[in-house]
Short mmCIF file of C-alpha atoms in Angstrom, two decimals:
data_model
loop_
_atom_site.label_atom_id
_atom_site.label_comp_id
_atom_site.label_asym_id
_atom_site.label_seq_id
_atom_site.Cartn_x
_atom_site.Cartn_y
_atom_site.Cartn_z
CA MET A 1 18.10 9.02 -10.71
CA ASN A 2 15.99 12.12 -11.42
CA TYR A 3 13.28 10.97 -13.82
CA LEU A 4 10.81 13.71 -12.92
CA ASP A 5 11.72 15.87 -15.89
CA GLY A 6 10.17 13.20 -18.08
CA LYS A 7 6.47 12.73 -18.73
CA SER A 8 6.38 9.28 -17.18
CA ALA A 9 8.44 6.84 -15.16
CA PRO A 10 10.65 4.39 -17.10
CA GLY A 11 9.79 0.71 -17.20
CA ARG A 12 11.42 -1.45 -14.58
CA GLU A 13 12.98 -3.62 -17.26
CA ASP A 14 15.27 -0.63 -17.90
CA ARG A 15 15.49 1.03 -14.49
CA LEU A 16 15.90 -2.05 -12.29
CA LYS A 17 16.64 -4.76 -14.85
CA ALA A 18 13.64 -6.64 -13.46
CA ASN A 19 12.84 -10.11 -14.77
CA THR A 20 9.48 -11.78 -15.47
CA ALA A 21 10.63 -15.15 -16.82
CA PHE A 22 12.75 -17.56 -14.83
CA GLY A 23 12.50 -21.21 -13.89
CA GLY A 24 14.92 -23.01 -11.62
CA THR A 25 15.92 -23.27 -7.98
CA CYS A 26 16.44 -20.58 -5.34
CA SER A 27 20.18 -21.11 -5.56
CA GLN A 28 20.16 -20.61 -9.33
CA MET A 29 17.88 -17.59 -9.05
CA ARG A 30 20.08 -15.86 -6.50
CA ASN A 31 23.20 -16.48 -8.53
CA SER A 32 21.43 -15.23 -11.63
CA ALA A 33 20.26 -12.10 -9.85
CA ARG A 34 23.77 -11.32 -8.64
CA ASN A 35 25.43 -11.96 -11.98
CA GLY A 36 22.66 -10.69 -14.26
CA CYS A 37 22.63 -13.95 -16.22
CA PHE A 38 21.34 -17.49 -16.06
CA PRO A 39 23.83 -20.21 -15.13
CA ASP A 40 23.77 -21.47 -18.76
CA GLY A 41 24.62 -18.05 -20.17
CA GLY A 42 21.19 -16.63 -21.03
CA CYS A 43 20.61 -13.03 -20.00
CA LEU A 44 18.31 -12.79 -16.97
CA ASN A 45 16.96 -9.36 -17.85
CA LEU A 46 16.09 -10.26 -21.44
CA ALA A 47 14.51 -13.64 -20.70
CA GLY A 48 11.02 -14.11 -22.10
CA ARG A 49 8.55 -16.76 -23.18
CA ARG A 50 7.80 -18.42 -26.48
CA PHE A 51 4.25 -18.80 -25.19
CA ALA A 52 2.45 -16.68 -22.59
CA GLN A 53 -1.05 -17.35 -21.29
CA THR A 54 -1.74 -14.07 -19.45
CA GLN A 55 0.07 -10.91 -18.42
CA GLY A 56 -0.41 -8.24 -15.74
CA CYS A 57 -1.35 -4.64 -16.57
CA GLN A 58 0.16 -1.60 -14.88
CA PHE A 59 -3.01 0.43 -15.58
CA THR A 60 -5.14 -1.71 -13.28
CA LEU A 61 -2.38 -2.00 -10.68
CA SER A 62 -1.99 1.80 -10.62
CA LEU A 63 -5.69 2.04 -9.79
CA ALA A 64 -5.13 -0.16 -6.73
CA THR A 65 -3.25 2.76 -5.17
CA LEU A 66 -5.05 5.67 -6.83
CA ASN A 67 -8.48 4.44 -5.72
CA THR A 68 -7.41 4.69 -2.09
CA LEU A 69 -6.66 8.43 -2.16
CA ARG A 70 -9.13 10.60 -0.27
CA ASN A 71 -10.83 13.73 -1.65
CA ALA A 72 -10.05 12.56 -5.17
CA VAL A 73 -11.93 11.73 -8.34
CA ILE A 74 -10.32 9.27 -10.73
CA VAL A 75 -10.78 9.81 -14.46
CA MET A 76 -9.92 6.73 -16.51
CA HIS A 77 -8.99 7.99 -19.96
CA SER A 78 -9.58 4.72 -21.76
CA PRO A 79 -12.26 2.41 -23.19
CA ILE A 80 -15.02 1.58 -20.72
CA GLY A 81 -13.66 -1.89 -19.86
CA CYS A 82 -10.33 -0.65 -18.54
CA GLY A 83 -10.38 -0.35 -14.79
CA ALA A 84 -13.61 -2.30 -14.34
CA CYS A 85 -11.80 -4.19 -11.59
CA SER A 86 -12.24 -1.07 -9.43
CA ILE A 87 -15.77 -2.30 -8.72
CA SER A 88 -14.31 -4.95 -6.42
CA ASN A 89 -12.59 -2.26 -4.32
CA VAL A 90 -15.61 -0.09 -3.58
CA GLY A 91 -16.54 -1.40 -0.14
CA VAL A 92 -13.00 -1.85 1.15
CA ASN A 93 -11.86 1.58 0.02
CA LYS A 94 -14.80 3.37 1.57
CA SER A 95 -14.34 1.57 4.90
CA TYR A 96 -10.60 2.26 5.00
CA LYS A 97 -11.03 5.91 4.13
CA GLN A 98 -13.59 6.35 6.88
CA LEU A 99 -11.21 4.86 9.44
CA ARG A 100 -9.13 7.99 8.83
CA ASP A 101 -11.92 10.45 8.10
CA PRO A 102 -15.53 9.58 9.08
CA LEU A 103 -16.83 11.93 6.38
CA ALA A 104 -14.82 10.35 3.57
CA THR A 105 -16.68 8.97 0.56
CA GLY A 106 -15.95 5.80 -1.36
CA ILE A 107 -14.40 5.57 -4.82
CA ILE A 108 -15.59 8.14 -7.35
CA TRP A 109 -14.40 7.42 -10.87
CA LEU A 110 -15.40 8.43 -14.35
CA ASN A 111 -14.44 6.91 -17.68
CA THR A 112 -14.04 8.80 -20.94
CA ASN A 113 -15.45 5.73 -22.73
CA LEU A 114 -13.25 5.85 -25.81
CA ASP A 115 -14.65 3.97 -28.81
CA GLU A 116 -13.70 3.21 -32.43
CA VAL A 117 -14.48 6.75 -33.57
CA ASP A 118 -12.19 8.19 -30.90
CA VAL A 119 -9.37 5.94 -32.06
CA ILE A 120 -9.57 7.76 -35.41
CA ASN A 121 -10.45 11.30 -34.28
CA GLY A 122 -8.73 11.36 -30.88
CA GLY A 123 -10.17 11.40 -27.37
CA GLU A 124 -9.05 14.85 -26.21
CA LYS A 125 -12.52 16.41 -26.41
CA LYS A 126 -13.98 13.67 -24.20
CA LEU A 127 -11.17 14.12 -21.68
CA ARG A 128 -11.79 17.87 -21.43
CA GLU A 129 -15.51 17.35 -20.92
CA THR A 130 -14.98 14.64 -18.30
CA VAL A 131 -12.49 16.65 -16.23
CA LEU A 132 -14.72 19.75 -16.22
CA PHE A 133 -17.74 17.63 -15.28
CA ALA A 134 -15.83 15.97 -12.41
CA ASP A 135 -14.74 19.35 -11.05
CA GLN A 136 -18.20 20.92 -11.21
CA GLU A 137 -20.17 17.88 -10.03
CA TYR A 138 -17.99 16.58 -7.17
CA ARG A 139 -15.76 19.55 -6.22
CA PRO A 140 -12.85 17.27 -5.24
CA GLU A 141 -9.50 18.41 -3.93
CA THR A 142 -7.80 16.62 -6.81
CA ILE A 143 -8.71 14.99 -10.12
CA ILE A 144 -6.39 12.19 -11.19
CA VAL A 145 -6.32 11.17 -14.85
CA ALA A 146 -5.10 7.62 -15.42
CA ASN A 147 -3.98 7.36 -19.02
CA GLY A 148 -4.74 4.04 -20.71
CA CYS A 149 -3.28 2.28 -23.75
CA VAL A 150 -5.62 3.70 -26.39
CA PRO A 151 -4.98 7.44 -25.83
CA ALA A 152 -1.26 6.76 -25.59
CA LEU A 153 -1.27 4.92 -28.91
CA ILE A 154 -3.31 7.55 -30.76
CA GLY A 155 -1.27 10.40 -29.26
CA ASP A 156 -3.69 12.31 -26.99
CA ASP A 157 -1.67 15.08 -25.31
CA VAL A 158 -2.97 14.51 -21.79
CA ASP A 159 -0.39 16.72 -20.04
CA SER A 160 -1.11 19.76 -22.21
CA ILE A 161 -4.86 19.35 -21.82
CA LEU A 162 -4.63 19.20 -18.02
CA SER A 163 -2.23 22.14 -17.94
CA ASP A 164 -4.76 24.18 -19.91
CA LEU A 165 -7.72 23.01 -17.79
CA GLN A 166 -5.92 23.80 -14.53
CA THR A 167 -6.90 27.47 -14.94
CA GLN A 168 -10.55 26.45 -15.25
CA THR A 169 -10.81 24.05 -12.32
CA SER A 170 -10.47 24.36 -8.56
CA ALA A 171 -9.12 20.80 -8.20
CA ILE A 172 -5.46 19.89 -8.60
CA LEU A 173 -5.13 18.00 -11.88
CA VAL A 174 -2.70 15.08 -11.90
CA PRO A 175 -1.80 12.95 -14.95
CA ILE A 176 -0.72 9.37 -14.30
CA HIS A 177 0.89 7.70 -17.33
CA CYS A 178 0.29 4.02 -16.65
CA GLU A 179 -0.33 2.59 -20.10
CA GLY A 180 -0.34 -1.18 -19.84
CA PHE A 181 1.53 -1.94 -23.07
CA LYS A 182 4.66 -0.01 -22.06
CA THR A 183 6.05 -2.63 -19.69
CA LYS A 184 5.93 -6.34 -18.93
CA VAL A 185 6.75 -5.61 -15.28
CA MET A 186 3.38 -4.49 -13.97
CA ALA A 187 5.00 -3.22 -10.74
CA THR A 188 6.10 -0.23 -12.85
CA ALA A 189 2.59 0.93 -11.91
CA TYR A 190 3.87 2.01 -8.49
CA ASP A 191 6.50 4.20 -10.14
CA ALA A 192 3.86 5.70 -12.43
CA VAL A 193 1.69 6.67 -9.45
CA TYR A 194 4.59 8.08 -7.45
CA HIS A 195 5.79 10.00 -10.51
CA GLY A 196 2.49 11.91 -10.55
CA ILE A 197 2.50 12.39 -6.77
CA LEU A 198 6.07 13.70 -6.72
CA LYS A 199 5.42 16.19 -9.49
CA ASN A 200 2.09 17.51 -8.19
CA TYR A 201 1.73 17.01 -4.43
CA ILE A 202 5.19 17.17 -2.90
CA LYS A 203 6.27 20.61 -1.70
CA MET A 204 7.68 22.00 1.53
CA PRO A 205 4.87 22.89 3.97
CA GLU A 206 4.44 26.58 4.69
CA ARG A 207 3.53 26.19 8.35
CA ARG A 208 7.18 25.72 9.36
CA GLU A 209 7.84 29.34 8.39
CA TYR A 210 5.34 30.63 10.94
CA ILE A 211 7.43 29.60 13.97
CA ALA A 212 9.60 32.50 15.09
CA GLU A 213 13.23 31.96 16.18
CA PRO A 214 14.44 31.15 18.79
CA ASP A 215 10.97 30.21 19.94
CA LEU A 216 10.38 27.27 22.30
CA GLU A 217 7.58 26.14 20.02
CA LYS A 218 10.03 25.82 17.15
CA LEU A 219 12.29 23.61 19.24
CA LYS A 220 9.32 21.43 20.14
CA GLU A 221 8.37 21.21 16.47
CA GLN A 222 11.90 20.28 15.46
CA TYR A 223 12.01 17.57 18.13
CA ARG A 224 8.68 16.16 16.96
CA ILE A 225 9.88 16.04 13.38
CA SER A 226 13.11 14.35 14.47
CA ARG A 227 11.03 11.45 15.88
CA ASN A 228 8.70 11.16 12.91
CA VAL A 229 8.68 8.10 10.66
CA ASN A 230 6.77 7.79 7.40
CA ILE A 231 5.75 4.22 6.70
CA LEU A 232 5.06 3.70 3.02
CA ASN A 233 2.01 1.47 3.17
CA VAL A 234 0.64 -0.61 0.30
CA SER A 235 -2.90 -1.34 -0.82
CA SER A 236 -2.48 -4.99 0.20
CA MET A 237 -2.00 -4.01 3.85
CA SER A 238 -4.93 -4.10 6.25
CA ARG A 239 -5.71 -1.52 8.91
CA ALA A 240 -4.74 -4.17 11.47
CA ASP A 241 -1.29 -4.35 9.83
CA GLU A 242 -0.89 -0.59 10.15
CA LEU A 243 -1.93 -0.58 13.80
CA GLU A 244 0.54 -3.37 14.56
CA LEU A 245 3.47 -1.50 13.02
CA GLN A 246 2.37 1.72 14.71
CA ARG A 247 2.24 -0.12 18.05
CA LEU A 248 5.76 -1.46 17.65
CA LEU A 249 7.33 1.87 16.68
CA ASN A 250 5.36 3.83 19.29
CA ALA A 251 6.76 1.39 21.87
CA ILE A 252 10.31 2.61 21.17
CA GLY A 253 9.29 6.28 21.20
CA LEU A 254 8.62 7.10 17.53
CA ASN A 255 5.69 8.82 15.80
CA VAL A 256 4.21 7.14 12.73
CA ASN A 257 2.52 8.48 9.62
CA PHE A 258 1.20 6.29 6.79
CA ILE A 259 1.30 7.25 3.11
CA PRO A 260 0.37 6.94 0.24
CA CYS A 261 -2.67 4.68 0.55
CA TYR A 262 -5.76 6.32 2.07
CA ALA A 263 -3.95 9.64 2.36
CA GLU A 264 -5.16 12.95 0.94
CA PRO A 265 -3.08 15.44 -1.09
CA GLU A 266 -2.18 17.58 1.93
CA ASP A 267 -0.71 14.55 3.70
CA PHE A 268 2.02 14.32 1.08
CA THR A 269 3.10 17.89 1.79
CA TYR A 270 3.41 17.37 5.53
CA ALA A 271 4.99 13.98 4.94
CA LEU A 272 8.20 15.94 4.31
CA GLU A 273 8.24 16.73 8.03
CA THR A 274 9.93 13.48 8.90
CA SER A 275 13.32 12.09 9.80
CA LEU A 276 13.00 8.76 8.00
CA ASN A 277 10.96 7.21 5.19
CA VAL A 278 10.51 3.48 5.74
CA SER A 279 9.52 1.21 2.89
CA ILE A 280 7.31 -1.74 3.70
CA CYS A 281 8.23 -3.28 0.36
CA GLY A 282 10.99 -2.14 -1.97
CA THR A 283 8.92 -3.33 -4.93
CA HIS A 284 6.50 -0.50 -4.19
CA ASP A 285 8.53 2.40 -2.84
CA ASP A 286 12.10 2.79 -4.06
CA TYR A 287 11.16 5.30 -6.79
CA PHE A 288 9.48 7.57 -4.22
CA VAL A 289 11.97 7.45 -1.35
CA GLN A 290 15.02 7.85 -3.56
CA HIS A 291 13.59 11.00 -5.11
CA LEU A 292 12.81 12.43 -1.65
CA LYS A 293 16.35 11.65 -0.56
CA GLU A 294 17.78 13.34 -3.64
CA LYS A 295 15.59 16.45 -3.52
CA TYR A 296 14.89 16.95 0.22
CA SER A 297 17.73 14.96 1.87
CA ILE A 298 15.30 12.76 3.80
CA SER A 299 16.87 9.45 4.78
CA PHE A 300 15.11 6.22 3.85
CA LEU A 301 15.18 2.54 4.68
CA ILE A 302 14.53 -0.23 2.17
CA ASP A 303 15.53 -3.58 3.60
CA THR A 304 12.89 -6.16 4.40
CA ILE A 305 9.16 -6.45 4.96
CA PRO A 306 8.05 -7.10 8.58
CA ILE A 307 6.38 -10.46 7.95
CA GLY A 308 7.57 -13.20 10.31
CA ARG A 309 9.50 -12.72 13.51
CA LYS A 310 13.02 -12.57 12.00
CA ASN A 311 12.02 -10.04 9.37
CA THR A 312 10.10 -7.99 11.91
CA GLU A 313 13.06 -8.01 14.29
CA ARG A 314 15.41 -6.88 11.53
CA TRP A 315 12.96 -4.18 10.41
CA ILE A 316 12.60 -2.75 13.92
CA LEU A 317 16.34 -2.79 14.61
CA LYS A 318 17.16 -1.05 11.32
CA ILE A 319 14.75 1.76 12.19
CA ALA A 320 15.94 1.93 15.79
CA GLU A 321 19.55 2.25 14.63
CA HIS A 322 18.68 5.44 12.73
CA PHE A 323 17.39 6.99 15.97
CA ASP A 324 19.95 5.37 18.32
CA LEU A 325 17.18 3.39 20.05
CA GLN A 326 18.71 -0.07 19.76
CA GLU A 327 18.40 -0.94 23.45
CA GLU A 328 14.71 -0.03 23.56
CA ALA A 329 14.17 -2.09 20.40
CA ARG A 330 15.92 -5.17 21.81
CA GLN A 331 13.81 -5.07 24.96
CA LEU A 332 10.65 -4.86 22.87
CA ILE A 333 11.74 -7.71 20.58
CA SER A 334 12.60 -9.96 23.52
CA ALA A 335 9.19 -9.45 25.12
CA GLU A 336 7.34 -9.98 21.83
CA ASN A 337 9.24 -13.18 20.98
CA GLU A 338 8.57 -14.68 24.40
CA GLN A 339 4.86 -14.11 24.05
CA LEU A 340 4.79 -15.29 20.43
CA ASP A 341 6.56 -18.57 21.22
CA LYS A 342 3.87 -19.48 23.74
CA SER A 343 1.12 -18.56 21.29
CA LEU A 344 2.48 -20.62 18.39
CA GLU A 345 3.17 -23.84 20.28
CA PRO A 346 -0.26 -25.50 19.76
CA TYR A 347 -0.25 -24.67 16.03
CA ARG A 348 3.19 -26.16 15.45
CA LYS A 349 1.85 -29.54 16.51
CA THR A 350 -0.82 -29.46 13.79
CA LEU A 351 1.19 -27.85 11.01
CA ALA A 352 4.64 -29.43 11.37
CA GLY A 353 5.78 -31.18 8.20
CA LYS A 354 3.08 -29.77 5.91
CA ARG A 355 4.33 -28.81 2.45
CA VAL A 356 3.59 -25.28 1.20
CA PHE A 357 3.69 -23.59 -2.22
CA LEU A 358 3.64 -19.75 -2.27
CA GLY A 359 2.67 -17.46 -5.14
CA GLY A 360 2.56 -13.66 -5.37
CA GLY A 361 4.83 -10.65 -5.08
CA GLU A 362 8.47 -11.67 -4.65
CA VAL A 363 9.07 -9.80 -1.39
CA ARG A 364 5.88 -10.92 0.30
CA ILE A 365 6.10 -14.63 -0.56
CA VAL A 366 9.72 -15.01 0.53
CA ALA A 367 8.99 -13.18 3.79
CA THR A 368 5.91 -15.32 4.40
CA ALA A 369 8.10 -18.41 3.93
CA GLU A 370 9.87 -17.43 7.14
CA ILE A 371 6.59 -17.91 9.04
CA ILE A 372 6.15 -21.27 7.31
CA GLN A 373 9.56 -22.46 8.50
CA ASP A 374 8.97 -21.04 11.98
CA LEU A 375 5.89 -23.29 12.24
CA GLY A 376 7.86 -26.38 11.20
CA MET A 377 6.31 -26.52 7.72
CA LYS A 378 8.29 -27.09 4.52
CA VAL A 379 8.47 -24.67 1.60
CA VAL A 380 8.44 -26.61 -1.69
CA GLY A 381 8.01 -23.86 -4.27
CA PHE A 382 7.69 -20.14 -5.07
CA LYS A 383 5.95 -18.39 -7.94
CA ALA A 384 6.91 -14.70 -8.01
CA HIS A 385 5.36 -12.00 -10.20
CA HIS A 386 8.82 -10.68 -11.06
CA LEU A 387 12.39 -10.65 -9.78
CA ASP A 388 14.54 -7.68 -8.80
CA GLN A 389 17.15 -6.65 -6.24
CA PHE A 390 14.73 -6.05 -3.35
CA VAL A 391 14.12 -9.71 -2.59
CA GLU A 392 17.75 -10.48 -1.72
CA PRO A 393 17.82 -9.33 1.96
CA ILE A 394 14.72 -11.37 2.78
CA PHE A 395 16.36 -14.67 1.82
CA GLU A 396 18.67 -14.20 4.81
CA SER A 397 15.83 -15.11 7.18
CA LEU A 398 15.29 -18.52 5.54
CA ALA A 399 17.07 -21.84 6.01
CA GLU A 400 17.66 -24.70 3.57
CA ILE A 401 15.93 -23.29 0.50
CA ASP A 402 18.68 -23.61 -2.12
CA ASP A 403 16.87 -26.49 -3.84
CA VAL A 404 13.37 -24.99 -3.58
CA VAL A 405 11.79 -24.46 -7.03
CA VAL A 406 11.17 -20.90 -8.24
CA ASP A 407 8.96 -19.80 -11.11
CA VAL A 408 9.16 -16.09 -11.97
CA ALA A 409 5.97 -15.30 -13.87
CA THR A 410 3.37 -12.58 -13.88
CA ASN A 411 0.29 -14.81 -13.83
CA GLN A 412 1.00 -17.65 -16.34
CA PRO A 413 -1.24 -20.18 -14.51
CA PHE A 414 -0.23 -23.00 -16.88
CA GLU A 415 3.24 -23.05 -15.28
CA GLN A 416 1.80 -22.93 -11.78
CA VAL A 417 -0.55 -25.85 -12.27
CA ASN A 418 2.27 -27.98 -13.70
CA LEU A 419 4.48 -27.20 -10.70
CA ILE A 420 1.75 -27.95 -8.16
CA LYS A 421 1.07 -31.29 -9.81
CA ARG A 422 4.77 -32.14 -9.54
CA LEU A 423 5.53 -30.78 -6.08
CA LYS A 424 2.31 -31.99 -4.41
CA PRO A 425 2.05 -29.34 -1.68
CA ASP A 426 -0.44 -29.67 1.18
CA VAL A 427 -1.28 -25.95 1.23
CA TYR A 428 -1.21 -23.11 -1.28
CA ILE A 429 -0.60 -19.52 -0.12
CA GLY A 430 -1.22 -17.10 -2.93
CA HIS A 431 -2.05 -13.68 -4.28
CA THR A 432 -5.72 -12.73 -4.10
CA GLY A 433 -7.38 -13.39 -7.47
CA GLY A 434 -5.05 -16.23 -8.46
CA HIS A 435 -6.46 -19.03 -6.35
CA ASN A 436 -8.88 -20.70 -8.73
CA ILE A 437 -6.35 -23.05 -10.35
CA SER A 438 -5.07 -24.27 -6.99
CA ALA A 439 -8.58 -24.60 -5.57
CA LYS A 440 -9.56 -26.85 -8.47
CA LEU A 441 -6.60 -29.05 -7.60
CA GLY A 442 -8.14 -29.59 -4.16
CA LEU A 443 -5.60 -27.63 -2.11
CA PRO A 444 -6.45 -25.69 1.06
CA ILE A 445 -5.77 -22.03 0.29
CA LEU A 446 -4.60 -19.13 2.43
CA PRO A 447 -4.82 -15.69 0.73
CA LEU A 448 -1.47 -13.92 0.78
CA PHE A 449 -3.17 -10.72 1.93
CA GLY A 450 -6.64 -9.31 2.45
CA PRO A 451 -8.40 -6.18 3.70
CA SER A 452 -9.36 -7.78 7.01
CA TYR A 453 -6.25 -9.94 7.56
CA ASN A 454 -3.32 -9.19 9.83
CA TYR A 455 -0.04 -10.38 8.30
CA LEU A 456 2.61 -7.95 9.52
CA GLY A 457 4.53 -7.82 12.77
CA TYR A 458 4.28 -10.27 15.65
CA SER A 459 0.50 -10.31 15.78
CA GLY A 460 0.52 -11.04 12.03
CA THR A 461 2.68 -14.12 12.54
CA PHE A 462 0.19 -15.42 15.08
CA GLU A 463 -2.75 -14.70 12.77
CA VAL A 464 -1.15 -16.55 9.86
CA ALA A 465 -0.54 -19.57 12.11
CA ARG A 466 -4.10 -19.50 13.44
CA ARG A 467 -5.65 -19.29 9.98
CA LEU A 468 -3.35 -21.96 8.53
CA ASN A 469 -4.35 -24.28 11.34
CA ARG A 470 -8.02 -23.73 10.52
CA ILE A 471 -7.78 -24.30 6.76
CA VAL A 472 -5.59 -27.40 7.09
CA LYS A 473 -8.15 -28.95 9.40
CA ASN A 474 -11.07 -28.04 7.15
CA GLY A 475 -10.22 -28.48 3.47
CA GLN A 476 -13.26 -30.46 2.33
CA PHE A 477 -14.74 -27.78 0.08
CA ASN A 478 -11.73 -27.65 -2.25
CA LYS A 479 -11.41 -31.43 -2.23
CA LYS A 480 -15.00 -31.69 -3.44
CA LEU A 481 -14.30 -28.96 -5.99
CA ALA A 482 -11.40 -30.97 -7.39
CA GLN A 483 -13.61 -34.05 -7.73
CA ASN A 484 -16.24 -32.17 -9.72
CA THR A 485 -14.24 -29.84 -11.96
CA ARG A 486 -11.42 -30.21 -14.43
CA LEU A 487 -8.71 -27.87 -15.66
CA PRO A 488 -8.30 -26.93 -19.35
CA TYR A 489 -4.82 -28.46 -19.73
CA LYS A 490 -4.05 -31.70 -21.53
CA LYS A 491 -2.37 -34.62 -19.81
CA GLU A 492 0.71 -34.12 -22.01
CA TRP A 493 1.34 -30.70 -20.49
CA TYR A 494 1.76 -32.13 -17.00
CA GLU A 495 4.46 -34.46 -18.34
CA LYS A 496 6.54 -31.59 -19.75
CA ASP A 497 9.11 -29.45 -18.00
CA PRO A 498 7.06 -26.57 -16.48
CA PHE A 499 9.65 -24.11 -17.79
CA THR A 500 9.54 -25.41 -21.38
CA TYR A 501 8.43 -22.07 -22.83
CA ILE A 502 10.91 -19.84 -21.00
CA LYS A 503 13.55 -18.58 -23.43
CA LYS A 504 17.10 -18.68 -22.10
CA GLU A 505 18.99 -18.12 -25.30
CA ASP A 506 18.46 -14.35 -25.54
CA VAL A 507 21.78 -12.57 -25.12
CA VAL A 508 22.98 -9.04 -25.75
#
C-alpha cells in the first residue's frame, strides 16, 4: 500500500472504492457494500448523479486538520476565497492549542491570492514570496503549503519550489496536495494531510539511542513504550472526548497520546514510541496507521468508534486484548454500565418512541444510532457523506435497522429535505453546518459534534441523552422558524422519489 513515493495520495474512489451516491435501505446498502454492486446490477463504486446540488471539497476539509497543528503557519496556495471557512475555527483552535501549551497561538495563515493574471503566468513567484515572508515574520517550526485547484490546473511545481526554499528557511516546509477537483470523496483530505505528515515529520526519535545497555533506565523506557497507546483524534472531537477516552484507558493501566490534531511536529516523531495506534474513526486514519505498520511494524486497531455503550465496550476490549488486560477491562465496563443505566433512566421516559433522522459522516451517524436505540428512540433514516468498508463493524451494535432508509450523499440537501418530509422524524441529528434545511422544517436539532460537546465514551452517552432531552422539550424556536420561512423546492419535488437523480445503470 506504499503510496509515499507519489506526490499525493490517491483518491478514495480508487483506493477504497468509496461511494458517494446511494439510495435505499440499510439491508440493501450492506449487501451492496459486500458485493460491490447494487441489488439491480448497477456498480456501487461508479454510481453518480444526473443532478447534483452541492459537493464537498477536500481542500477545506484538509484545513480542518492542518489548522489545529501547533507551531505552524498555513500557506493557502490558491485564490483568496479558498479556505475562508478557516475564520470560523479561529477561537476554537486557539483554545484547544492552549489546553496543551499555554503559550500557543491561534491560527496563522497566509494566502497567495492567485488572480486571473496568475492563471496565465503561473503563481510560483507568489508562492516563493509568501513562504519566505512566513518564515521571516513568524519564525514557525513548520510552514505547510496547502495546494488548491488553480495552481494544480496551471501546473505550479509546488514540491520543487519548497525543496529549493528549504535551504533558505529555518522552518520545515511541507506540501499538502489537496486539490478539490481531484476527488468526489472529500474524506480523501485526511489521506492528503497524512501523506504530507508521513513524508516530512515521521522519523525514529534519536533519544532512544542515548540509553546505554543493559541500563535499568532502558528497561524502564521499554516498559513505558510497551504500555503506550496513540489515539488518532479528529478535529470533530472535543477536549472532553479526549479526557474521557484517556480516563478509560488509564483505568486499565495504559498511557495515552493524542495525534494528529493539536499536536506539533515533534509529537509525530515521538509518536513512534508506542505499542499500538488506535483509530477513532477509520474514515480518518487508515492511510496513516497502515503506513506506520508497513514501515515501522507498529500494530494498529481500526474497528469502531467509541460512541454509545456497546461501541465503547467493544473499543475498550479490542485495545485490552492487545495488552492482555481483558479482565481489567471487563471490570471497568461493568462498573461504567451500572452507573450509566441509573443516569439514563429519567431520560428514557421522555425520549422513548421519538423518531430520529441522522446525517453526517458514515461512522459517526451509525455509532450515534446506538445511543438512540439505547434510549428507546427509533432511527428512521441516515444520510451519510460517503460509504466505505469502515462502517460495517458498527452496524453490529444496532438492532432492527434493515428497513431504515439510507441516503449516501456529500451534502445534496435536496435529497435530505425530501426524505425528512416523507419520514417525519421528531428530531434531526446532523453534521455541523448542515442544519439549516432541517431547522426550516421545524425539527429540533442536535449537532452531531461540537468543540464543547462530549460525545465519546460513557460520559458522552449521558451527555447526548441529557441534551436530547432538553431540545425535545424546547423546540419552539425551530417551529416558529418553519412557520415564517420557506424552502426553495417546488411541491412537485416532494412527490418524487428522493433518489430520482442517482444513476444506477453505470457498469464496468
